[in-house]
mmCIF file of C-alpha atoms and ligand atoms in Angstrom:
data_model
loop_
_atom_site.group_PDB
_atom_site.id
_atom_site.type_symbol
_atom_site.label_atom_id
_atom_site.label_comp_id
_atom_site.label_asym_id
_atom_site.label_seq_id
_atom_site.Cartn_x
_atom_site.Cartn_y
_atom_site.Cartn_z
ATOM 1 C CA MET A 1 -35.338 23.377 -79.216
ATOM 2 C CA ARG A 2 -36.578 26.924 -79.828
ATOM 3 C CA LEU A 3 -34.037 29.514 -78.743
ATOM 4 C CA GLY A 4 -34.032 33.259 -78.259
ATOM 5 C CA LYS A 5 -31.719 35.343 -80.438
ATOM 6 C CA LEU A 6 -29.123 35.423 -77.681
ATOM 7 C CA GLY A 7 -29.127 31.660 -77.261
ATOM 8 C CA TYR A 8 -28.994 31.104 -81.013
ATOM 9 C CA TYR A 9 -26.223 33.568 -81.854
ATOM 10 C CA GLY A 10 -24.396 32.941 -78.562
ATOM 11 C CA ASP A 11 -22.930 29.708 -79.966
ATOM 12 C CA PHE A 12 -21.056 31.657 -82.627
ATOM 13 C CA LEU A 13 -19.086 33.443 -79.906
ATOM 14 C CA VAL A 14 -18.950 30.833 -77.132
ATOM 15 C CA TYR A 15 -17.189 28.130 -79.119
ATOM 16 C CA PRO A 16 -14.344 30.189 -80.655
ATOM 17 C CA LEU A 17 -13.828 31.655 -77.177
ATOM 18 C CA ILE A 18 -13.479 28.209 -75.594
ATOM 19 C CA VAL A 19 -11.021 27.125 -78.310
ATOM 20 C CA VAL A 20 -8.914 30.248 -77.703
ATOM 21 C CA ILE A 21 -8.973 29.547 -73.946
ATOM 22 C CA LEU A 22 -7.871 25.949 -74.571
ATOM 23 C CA GLY A 23 -5.035 27.207 -76.799
ATOM 24 C CA VAL A 24 -3.895 29.776 -74.241
ATOM 25 C CA ALA A 25 -4.005 27.114 -71.507
ATOM 26 C CA LEU A 26 -1.716 24.931 -73.612
ATOM 27 C CA VAL A 27 0.792 27.714 -74.215
ATOM 28 C CA ARG A 28 0.870 28.622 -70.513
ATOM 29 C CA ARG A 29 1.123 25.036 -69.351
ATOM 30 C CA ASN A 30 3.579 23.440 -71.697
ATOM 31 C CA THR A 31 7.156 23.699 -72.720
ATOM 32 C CA ALA A 32 7.953 23.805 -76.435
ATOM 33 C CA GLY A 33 7.365 20.641 -78.405
ATOM 34 C CA HIS A 34 3.788 19.915 -77.428
ATOM 35 C CA GLN A 35 2.184 22.369 -79.819
ATOM 36 C CA THR A 36 2.528 20.143 -82.881
ATOM 37 C CA GLY A 37 0.747 17.257 -81.171
ATOM 38 C CA TRP A 38 -1.942 19.626 -79.936
ATOM 39 C CA ALA A 39 -2.437 21.057 -83.438
ATOM 40 C CA ALA A 40 -2.696 17.510 -84.846
ATOM 41 C CA CYS A 41 -5.396 16.713 -82.271
ATOM 42 C CA VAL A 42 -7.277 19.894 -83.239
ATOM 43 C CA LEU A 43 -7.200 18.905 -86.922
ATOM 44 C CA GLY A 44 -8.181 15.330 -86.065
ATOM 45 C CA GLY A 45 -11.036 16.582 -83.871
ATOM 46 C CA ALA A 46 -12.342 18.892 -86.594
ATOM 47 C CA ALA A 47 -12.230 16.031 -89.125
ATOM 48 C CA LEU A 48 -13.907 13.697 -86.624
ATOM 49 C CA TRP A 49 -16.677 16.268 -86.156
ATOM 50 C CA THR A 50 -17.690 15.982 -89.831
ATOM 51 C CA LEU A 51 -18.384 12.269 -89.272
ATOM 52 C CA LEU A 52 -20.160 12.901 -85.952
ATOM 53 C CA GLU A 53 -22.309 15.583 -87.594
ATOM 54 C CA TYR A 54 -23.322 13.094 -90.290
ATOM 55 C CA LEU A 55 -24.009 10.214 -87.868
ATOM 56 C CA ILE A 56 -25.931 12.304 -85.311
ATOM 57 C CA HIS A 57 -28.105 13.787 -88.070
ATOM 58 C CA ARG A 58 -28.718 10.409 -89.705
ATOM 59 C CA THR A 59 -29.531 8.550 -86.477
ATOM 60 C CA PHE A 60 -30.691 10.631 -83.496
ATOM 61 C CA LEU A 61 -32.280 13.394 -85.574
ATOM 62 C CA HIS A 62 -34.098 11.192 -88.088
ATOM 63 C CA ARG A 63 -34.686 7.737 -86.620
ATOM 64 C CA GLY A 64 -37.294 8.529 -83.982
ATOM 65 C CA GLY A 65 -37.237 9.680 -80.369
ATOM 66 C CA VAL A 66 -37.190 13.018 -78.635
ATOM 67 C CA PHE A 67 -34.360 14.489 -80.749
ATOM 68 C CA THR A 68 -36.179 13.570 -83.954
ATOM 69 C CA VAL A 69 -39.268 15.428 -82.730
ATOM 70 C CA MET A 70 -37.124 18.498 -82.000
ATOM 71 C CA HIS A 71 -35.377 18.267 -85.363
ATOM 72 C CA ALA A 72 -38.714 17.932 -87.162
ATOM 73 C CA GLU A 73 -39.466 21.448 -85.991
ATOM 74 C CA HIS A 74 -36.378 22.705 -87.806
ATOM 75 C CA HIS A 75 -37.558 20.915 -90.940
ATOM 76 C CA ALA A 76 -40.964 22.579 -90.573
ATOM 77 C CA PHE A 77 -39.521 26.036 -89.793
ATOM 78 C CA PRO A 78 -36.017 26.154 -91.306
ATOM 79 C CA ARG A 79 -35.487 29.835 -90.543
ATOM 80 C CA ALA A 80 -36.643 29.696 -86.925
ATOM 81 C CA TYR A 81 -34.037 30.009 -84.174
ATOM 82 C CA ILE A 82 -33.830 26.336 -83.313
ATOM 83 C CA GLY A 83 -30.764 24.647 -81.899
ATOM 84 C CA THR A 84 -29.053 23.302 -78.815
ATOM 85 C CA PRO A 85 -28.230 25.947 -76.216
ATOM 86 C CA ALA A 86 -24.593 26.237 -75.173
ATOM 87 C CA TRP A 87 -25.468 25.403 -71.551
ATOM 88 C CA ILE A 88 -26.407 21.919 -72.803
ATOM 89 C CA SER A 89 -23.885 21.430 -75.642
ATOM 90 C CA VAL A 90 -20.763 22.594 -73.743
ATOM 91 C CA PRO A 91 -21.263 20.172 -70.784
ATOM 92 C CA THR A 92 -22.123 17.431 -73.296
ATOM 93 C CA PHE A 93 -18.821 17.914 -75.132
ATOM 94 C CA THR A 94 -17.012 18.073 -71.792
ATOM 95 C CA LEU A 95 -18.561 14.844 -70.553
ATOM 96 C CA LEU A 96 -18.480 12.814 -73.762
ATOM 97 C CA VAL A 97 -15.271 14.088 -75.388
ATOM 98 C CA ALA A 98 -12.990 15.990 -73.000
ATOM 99 C CA ALA A 99 -13.309 13.704 -69.938
ATOM 100 C CA PRO A 100 -12.672 10.358 -71.712
ATOM 101 C CA ALA A 101 -9.886 11.923 -73.846
ATOM 102 C CA TRP A 102 -8.262 13.271 -70.668
ATOM 103 C CA LEU A 103 -8.404 9.863 -69.001
ATOM 104 C CA LEU A 104 -7.025 8.086 -72.057
ATOM 105 C CA GLY A 105 -4.547 10.584 -73.463
ATOM 106 C CA GLY A 106 -3.937 13.355 -70.934
ATOM 107 C CA GLY A 107 -4.496 17.102 -71.013
ATOM 108 C CA ASN A 108 -2.940 17.896 -74.400
ATOM 109 C CA VAL A 109 -4.926 15.283 -76.285
ATOM 110 C CA ALA A 110 -8.138 16.197 -74.459
ATOM 111 C CA GLY A 111 -7.668 19.929 -75.063
ATOM 112 C CA GLY A 112 -6.744 19.475 -78.728
ATOM 113 C CA LEU A 113 -9.436 16.952 -79.562
ATOM 114 C CA THR A 114 -12.152 18.876 -77.740
ATOM 115 C CA GLY A 115 -11.002 22.136 -79.340
ATOM 116 C CA GLY A 116 -11.083 20.541 -82.800
ATOM 117 C CA ILE A 117 -14.521 19.037 -82.334
ATOM 118 C CA MET A 118 -15.800 22.355 -80.991
ATOM 119 C CA LEU A 119 -14.333 24.181 -83.995
ATOM 120 C CA GLY A 120 -16.115 21.704 -86.261
ATOM 121 C CA TYR A 121 -19.371 22.217 -84.366
ATOM 122 C CA TRP A 122 -18.996 25.995 -84.600
ATOM 123 C CA TRP A 123 -18.371 25.778 -88.362
ATOM 124 C CA TYR A 124 -21.404 23.505 -88.713
ATOM 125 C CA GLY A 125 -23.488 26.216 -87.025
ATOM 126 C CA VAL A 126 -22.077 28.903 -89.344
ATOM 127 C CA VAL A 127 -22.679 26.852 -92.503
ATOM 128 C CA HIS A 128 -26.194 25.840 -91.461
ATOM 129 C CA HIS A 129 -27.052 29.433 -90.609
ATOM 130 C CA VAL A 130 -25.717 30.748 -93.928
ATOM 131 C CA ILE A 131 -27.612 28.044 -95.860
ATOM 132 C CA HIS A 132 -30.960 29.021 -94.338
ATOM 133 C CA HIS A 133 -30.614 32.713 -93.569
ATOM 134 C CA ARG A 134 -28.409 34.345 -96.188
ATOM 135 C CA THR A 135 -29.502 35.031 -99.724
ATOM 136 C CA ALA A 136 -26.234 36.517 -100.941
ATOM 137 C CA LEU A 137 -23.720 33.797 -100.256
ATOM 138 C CA PRO A 138 -20.148 34.467 -99.189
ATOM 139 C CA PHE A 139 -17.656 32.071 -100.830
ATOM 140 C CA ALA A 140 -20.435 31.278 -103.297
ATOM 141 C CA ARG A 141 -18.946 28.158 -104.813
ATOM 142 C CA TYR A 142 -18.487 26.427 -101.451
ATOM 143 C CA PHE A 143 -21.757 27.510 -99.862
ATOM 144 C CA SER A 144 -24.010 27.129 -102.903
ATOM 145 C CA ARG A 145 -23.013 23.485 -103.271
ATOM 146 C CA LEU A 146 -23.696 22.828 -99.590
ATOM 147 C CA ARG A 147 -26.959 24.779 -99.737
ATOM 148 C CA ARG A 148 -28.182 22.689 -102.665
ATOM 149 C CA HIS A 149 -27.136 19.522 -100.808
ATOM 150 C CA HIS A 150 -28.961 20.558 -97.629
ATOM 151 C CA GLN A 151 -32.065 21.876 -99.398
ATOM 152 C CA LEU A 152 -32.454 18.490 -101.053
ATOM 153 C CA HIS A 153 -32.286 16.972 -97.562
ATOM 154 C CA HIS A 154 -35.092 19.278 -96.452
ATOM 155 C CA HIS A 155 -37.351 18.894 -99.466
ATOM 156 C CA SER A 156 -36.819 15.418 -100.856
ATOM 157 C CA ALA A 157 -39.136 12.579 -99.858
ATOM 158 C CA ILE A 158 -36.103 10.284 -99.939
ATOM 159 C CA GLY A 159 -33.951 10.357 -96.802
ATOM 160 C CA GLY A 160 -30.347 11.384 -97.372
ATOM 161 C CA ASN A 161 -27.841 14.244 -97.623
ATOM 162 C CA PHE A 162 -27.167 14.194 -93.886
ATOM 163 C CA GLY A 163 -23.829 16.015 -94.071
ATOM 164 C CA VAL A 164 -23.987 19.796 -93.665
ATOM 165 C CA THR A 165 -20.364 20.994 -93.732
ATOM 166 C CA THR A 166 -19.260 18.365 -96.243
ATOM 167 C CA VAL A 167 -20.909 16.078 -98.786
ATOM 168 C CA MET A 168 -18.110 13.525 -98.362
ATOM 169 C CA TRP A 169 -19.797 11.148 -95.899
ATOM 170 C CA ASP A 170 -22.997 11.038 -97.956
ATOM 171 C CA VAL A 171 -20.933 10.100 -101.003
ATOM 172 C CA LEU A 172 -18.858 7.490 -99.141
ATOM 173 C CA LEU A 173 -21.800 5.954 -97.280
ATOM 174 C CA GLY A 174 -24.253 6.020 -100.185
ATOM 175 C CA THR A 175 -26.840 8.478 -98.850
ATOM 176 C CA THR A 176 -26.569 11.166 -101.510
ATOM 177 C CA ILE A 177 -29.936 12.229 -102.909
ATOM 178 C CA ALA A 178 -29.831 12.428 -106.682
ATOM 179 C CA ALA A 179 -30.826 15.946 -107.716
ATOM 180 C CA PRO A 180 -34.067 16.127 -109.665
ATOM 181 C CA ILE A 181 -33.581 16.991 -113.300
ATOM 182 C CA THR A 182 -34.635 20.568 -113.851
ATOM 183 C CA PRO A 183 -35.491 21.925 -117.301
ATOM 184 C CA ARG A 184 -32.228 23.893 -117.227
ATOM 185 C CA SER A 185 -30.077 20.904 -116.452
ATOM 186 C CA ALA A 186 -32.058 18.385 -118.519
ATOM 187 C CA PRO A 187 -29.957 16.878 -121.275
ATOM 188 C CA GLN A 188 -30.712 18.350 -124.648
ATOM 189 C CA ALA A 189 -31.767 16.115 -127.511
ATOM 190 C CA ARG A 190 -28.862 15.647 -129.865
ATOM 191 C CA HIS A 191 -31.013 16.069 -132.948
ATOM 192 C CA PRO A 192 -33.907 18.254 -131.947
ATOM 193 C CA LYS A 193 -36.878 18.177 -134.220
ATOM 194 C CA ILE A 194 -37.213 21.379 -136.147
HETATM 195 ZN ZN1 ZN B 227 -32.627 16.756 -91.019
HETATM 196 ZN ZN1 ZN B 228 -31.512 22.752 -92.108
#
């Protein structure tokens, strides 16, 4: 949905803050020995996010329904401040990730997994913002590849390239859009006519 500047940029602060709070809660609550498991859950959650990002984009955002209508607006206006406000996304993560993880694995697993998924979501927001809003790219090699991948998603008539922070799931699940051959990248004739 359309957001104000505060709502749009707020995510970039809210999520790191929650992850720090979760980390501090762990340190205050636990004796030594739990940190490694917590860190493993964070890493696992961040990795899991990359798959969730791919699946949510491929299904809910492109297969019809209310979320597809909202996402279509981003496709029409890629630089507009469109997103999910934190007052919706934070309770959603709490309900769908933290609560079941707490019931199944306890506080450490829930805190770590939720923190990892939130870190992944935050990074997704950063990458997507950089792709659409920055002309001079930081970490050019990493971002320019992802920008090309995502721009093909926006502009190709063929559906695909659903990953934003990684191209891995598109490669593994066969949804990579083949880049059109540009004059610069077109193969040269071996024996050009003179
Ligand atoms: Zn899309
Ligand atoms: Zn986009």
